[in-house]
Short mmCIF file of C-alpha atoms in Angstrom, two decimals:
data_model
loop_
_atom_site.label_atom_id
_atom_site.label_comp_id
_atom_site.label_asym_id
_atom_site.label_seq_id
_atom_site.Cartn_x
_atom_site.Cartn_y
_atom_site.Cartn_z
CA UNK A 1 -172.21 -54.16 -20.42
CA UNK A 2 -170.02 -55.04 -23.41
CA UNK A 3 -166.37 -54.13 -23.03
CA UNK A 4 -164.16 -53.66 -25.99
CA UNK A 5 -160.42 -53.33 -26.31
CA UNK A 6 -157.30 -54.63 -27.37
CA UNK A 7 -155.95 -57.89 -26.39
CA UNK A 8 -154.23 -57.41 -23.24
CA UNK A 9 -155.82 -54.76 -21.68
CA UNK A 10 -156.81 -56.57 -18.34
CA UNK A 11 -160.84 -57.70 -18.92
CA UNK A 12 -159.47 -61.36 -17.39
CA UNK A 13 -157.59 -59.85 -14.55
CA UNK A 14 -160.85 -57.73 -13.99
CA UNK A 15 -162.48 -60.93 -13.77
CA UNK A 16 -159.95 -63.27 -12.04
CA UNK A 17 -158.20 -60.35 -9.53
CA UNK A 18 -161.84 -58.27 -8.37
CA UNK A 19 -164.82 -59.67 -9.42
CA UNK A 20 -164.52 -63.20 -8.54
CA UNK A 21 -163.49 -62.55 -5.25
CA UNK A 22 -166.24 -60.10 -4.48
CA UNK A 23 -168.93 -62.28 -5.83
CA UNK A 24 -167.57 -65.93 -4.98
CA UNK A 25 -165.40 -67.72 -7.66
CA UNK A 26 -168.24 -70.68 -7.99
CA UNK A 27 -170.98 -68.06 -9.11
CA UNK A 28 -168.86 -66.28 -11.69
CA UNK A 29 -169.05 -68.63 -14.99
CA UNK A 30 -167.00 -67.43 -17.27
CA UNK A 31 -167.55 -69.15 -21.37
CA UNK A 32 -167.45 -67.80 -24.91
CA UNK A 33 -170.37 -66.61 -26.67
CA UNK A 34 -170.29 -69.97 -29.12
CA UNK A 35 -171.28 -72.35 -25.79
CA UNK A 36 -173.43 -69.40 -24.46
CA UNK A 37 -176.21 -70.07 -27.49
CA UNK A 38 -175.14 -73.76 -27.77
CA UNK A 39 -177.51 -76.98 -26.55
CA UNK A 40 -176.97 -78.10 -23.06
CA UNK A 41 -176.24 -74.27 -22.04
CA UNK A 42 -178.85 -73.26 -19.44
CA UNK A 43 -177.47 -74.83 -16.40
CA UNK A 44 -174.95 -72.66 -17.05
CA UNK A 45 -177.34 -69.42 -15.97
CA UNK A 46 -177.81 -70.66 -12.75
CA UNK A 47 -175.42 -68.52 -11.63
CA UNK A 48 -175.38 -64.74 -10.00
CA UNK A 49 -172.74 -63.66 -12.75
CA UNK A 50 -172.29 -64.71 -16.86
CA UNK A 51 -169.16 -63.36 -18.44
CA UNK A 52 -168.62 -63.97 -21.77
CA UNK A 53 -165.28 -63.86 -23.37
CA UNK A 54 -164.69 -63.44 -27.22
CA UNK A 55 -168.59 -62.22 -28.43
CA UNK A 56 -168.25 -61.59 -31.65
CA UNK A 57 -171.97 -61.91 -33.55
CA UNK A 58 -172.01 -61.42 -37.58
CA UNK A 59 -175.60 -62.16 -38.16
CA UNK A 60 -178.76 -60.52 -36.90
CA UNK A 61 -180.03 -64.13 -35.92
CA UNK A 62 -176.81 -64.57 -33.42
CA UNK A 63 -177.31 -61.05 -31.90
CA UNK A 64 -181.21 -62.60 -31.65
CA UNK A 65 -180.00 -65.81 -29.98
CA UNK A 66 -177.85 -63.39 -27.38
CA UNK A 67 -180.83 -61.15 -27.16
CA UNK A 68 -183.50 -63.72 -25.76
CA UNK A 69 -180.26 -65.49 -23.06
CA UNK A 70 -180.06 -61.75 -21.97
CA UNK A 71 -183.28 -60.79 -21.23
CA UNK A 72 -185.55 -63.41 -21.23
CA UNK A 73 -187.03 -64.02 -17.62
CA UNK A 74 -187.00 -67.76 -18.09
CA UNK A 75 -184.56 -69.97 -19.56
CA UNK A 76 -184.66 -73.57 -20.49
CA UNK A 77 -182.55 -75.47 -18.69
CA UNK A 78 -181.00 -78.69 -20.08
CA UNK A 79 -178.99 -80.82 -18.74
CA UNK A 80 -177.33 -84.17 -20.83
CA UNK A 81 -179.18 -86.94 -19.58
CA UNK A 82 -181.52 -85.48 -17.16
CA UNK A 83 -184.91 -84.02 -17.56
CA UNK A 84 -184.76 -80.18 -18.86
CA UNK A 85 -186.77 -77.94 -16.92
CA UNK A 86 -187.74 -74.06 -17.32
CA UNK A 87 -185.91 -71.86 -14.79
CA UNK A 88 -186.35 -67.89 -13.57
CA UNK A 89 -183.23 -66.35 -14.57
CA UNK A 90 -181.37 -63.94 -12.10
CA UNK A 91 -177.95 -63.58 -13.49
CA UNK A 92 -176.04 -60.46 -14.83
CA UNK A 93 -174.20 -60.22 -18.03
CA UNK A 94 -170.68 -58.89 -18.71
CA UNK A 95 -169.22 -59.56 -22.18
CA UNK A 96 -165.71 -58.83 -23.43
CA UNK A 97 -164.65 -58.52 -26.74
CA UNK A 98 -161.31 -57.35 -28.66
CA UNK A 99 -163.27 -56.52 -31.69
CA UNK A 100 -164.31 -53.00 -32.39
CA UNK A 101 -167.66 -53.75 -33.63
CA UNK A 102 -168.58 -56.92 -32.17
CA UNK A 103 -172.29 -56.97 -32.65
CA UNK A 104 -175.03 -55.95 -35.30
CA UNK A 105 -176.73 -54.05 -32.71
CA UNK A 106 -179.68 -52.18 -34.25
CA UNK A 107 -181.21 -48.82 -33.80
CA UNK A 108 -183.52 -48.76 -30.87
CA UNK A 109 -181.81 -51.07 -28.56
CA UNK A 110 -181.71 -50.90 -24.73
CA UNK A 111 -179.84 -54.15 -23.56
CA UNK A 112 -176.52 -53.40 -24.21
CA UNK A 113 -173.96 -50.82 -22.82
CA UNK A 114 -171.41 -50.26 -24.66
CA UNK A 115 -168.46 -47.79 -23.17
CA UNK A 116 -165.82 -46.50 -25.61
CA UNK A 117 -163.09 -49.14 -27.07
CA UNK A 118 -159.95 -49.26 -24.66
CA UNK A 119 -156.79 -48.70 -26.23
CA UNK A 120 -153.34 -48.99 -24.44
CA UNK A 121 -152.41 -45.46 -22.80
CA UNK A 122 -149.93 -43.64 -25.35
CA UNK A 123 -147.44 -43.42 -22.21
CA UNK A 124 -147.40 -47.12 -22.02
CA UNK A 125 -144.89 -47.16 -25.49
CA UNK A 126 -145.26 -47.08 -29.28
CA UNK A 127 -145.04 -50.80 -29.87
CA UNK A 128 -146.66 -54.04 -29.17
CA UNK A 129 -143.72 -55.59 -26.94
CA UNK A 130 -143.50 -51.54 -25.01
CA UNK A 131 -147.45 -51.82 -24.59
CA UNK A 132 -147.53 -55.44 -23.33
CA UNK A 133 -144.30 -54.73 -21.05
CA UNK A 134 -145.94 -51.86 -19.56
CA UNK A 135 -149.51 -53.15 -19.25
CA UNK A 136 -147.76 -56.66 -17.72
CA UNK A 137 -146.02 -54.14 -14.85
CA UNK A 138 -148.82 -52.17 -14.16
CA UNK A 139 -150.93 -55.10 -13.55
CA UNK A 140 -148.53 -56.57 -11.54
CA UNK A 141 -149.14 -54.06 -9.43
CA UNK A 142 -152.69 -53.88 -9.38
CA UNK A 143 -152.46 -56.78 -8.45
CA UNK A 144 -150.47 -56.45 -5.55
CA UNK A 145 -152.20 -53.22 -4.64
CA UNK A 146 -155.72 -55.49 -3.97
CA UNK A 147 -153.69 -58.33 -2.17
CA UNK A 148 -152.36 -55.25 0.00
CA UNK A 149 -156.11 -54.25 1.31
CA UNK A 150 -157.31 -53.40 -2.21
CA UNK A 151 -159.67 -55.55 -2.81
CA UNK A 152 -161.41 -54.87 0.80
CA UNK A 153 -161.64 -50.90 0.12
CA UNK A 154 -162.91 -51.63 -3.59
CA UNK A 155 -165.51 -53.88 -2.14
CA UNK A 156 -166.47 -50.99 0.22
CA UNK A 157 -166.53 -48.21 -2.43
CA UNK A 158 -168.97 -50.43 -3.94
CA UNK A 159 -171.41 -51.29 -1.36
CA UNK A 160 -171.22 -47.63 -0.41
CA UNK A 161 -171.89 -46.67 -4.05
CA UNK A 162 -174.92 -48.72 -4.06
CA UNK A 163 -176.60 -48.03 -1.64
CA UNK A 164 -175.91 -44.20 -1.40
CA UNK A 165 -176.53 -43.82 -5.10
CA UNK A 166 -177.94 -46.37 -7.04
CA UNK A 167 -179.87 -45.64 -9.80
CA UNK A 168 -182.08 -48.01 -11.11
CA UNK A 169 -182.15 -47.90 -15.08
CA UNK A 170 -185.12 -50.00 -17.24
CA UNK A 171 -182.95 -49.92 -20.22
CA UNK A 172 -178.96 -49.33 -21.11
CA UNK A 173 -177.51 -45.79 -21.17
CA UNK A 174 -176.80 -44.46 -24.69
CA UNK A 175 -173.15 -44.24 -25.04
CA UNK A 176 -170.71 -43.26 -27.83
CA UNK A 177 -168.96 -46.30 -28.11
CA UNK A 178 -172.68 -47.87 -28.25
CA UNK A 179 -173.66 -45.30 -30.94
CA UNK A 180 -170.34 -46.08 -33.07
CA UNK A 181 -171.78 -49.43 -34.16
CA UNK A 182 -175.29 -49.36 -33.88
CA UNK A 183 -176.78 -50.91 -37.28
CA UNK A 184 -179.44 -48.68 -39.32
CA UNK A 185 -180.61 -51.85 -41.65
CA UNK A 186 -184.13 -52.69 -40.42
CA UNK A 187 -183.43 -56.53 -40.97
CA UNK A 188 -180.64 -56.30 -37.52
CA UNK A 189 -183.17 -55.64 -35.65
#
């Protein structure tokens, strides 16, 4: 999935307050999508989860570089002075952006899901400083909420959810935040 929304919204808490703990902070790796594509990168898949702050891709060729890191089976692995080695890949992807359009994704694709761009909630005020005052209290307590036994009953939904109703999809769900920027020019894709 790519989630997109203002600055603020609580994608790092996401990652810091729920996920790491669920999944074990040392097989979270959390980088931006410039060292993602970058030389010396692949030990960095060797992980169960790849989050990737800031993606922001201009050119067809960068949403080509994220295209083969995502689902490509094997990945070259390269560490500075050590031999590089080809490795089977069996991380996850979860990208964050505060850009509305943050890829030239083009007609046709099924890697990426893309759910709608999150806004603040009108309730939370009319300006910046009401917004980020509000958003800071609520996640306080959110935050205090999965200290409380949260975190435990979240972790249960979960592993109830998946195993009473997973569904196994091939390819990403077509979604209207998806559909919003997908490219038409034939040279995107």
């Amino acid at each position: 999935p790519l989630i997109r929304s203002v600055y603020g919204i609580g994608k790092g808490t996401l990652v810091q307050s729920v996920i790491r703990p669920l999944l074990g902070a040392h097989t979270v790796k959390e980088l931006d999508y410039k060292r993602t594509v970058g030389t010396f990168s692949g030990e960095l898949f060797l992980n169960r989860l790849v989050v990737m702050n800031e993606v922001e891709a201009t050119k067809p060729e960068q949403y080509n570089n994220l295209k083969s890191i995502i689902s490509d089976d094997y990945h070259f692995v390269e560490r500075k002075g050590e031999q590089a080695f080809d490795a089977k890949m069996y991380f996850a992807t979860l990208m964050f952006s505060n850009k509305e359009k943050p890829l030239p994704i083009p007609k046709g694709d099924r890697r990426y899901w893309l759910p709608d761009y999150i806004h603040y909630p009108s309730f939370w005020g009319d300006t910046d400083d009401d917004q980020k005052r509000n958003a800071a209290r609520f996640f306080r307590s959110w935050r205090y909420a999965l200290e409380e036994g949260g975190l435990k009953e979240l972790a249960m939904f979960l592993r109830w959810n998946a195993f009473n109703r997973a569904e196994v999809h091939d390819t990403a769900p077509m979604s209207e935040g998806k559909t919003e920027i997908i490219s038409c020019r034939t040279e995107d894709a």
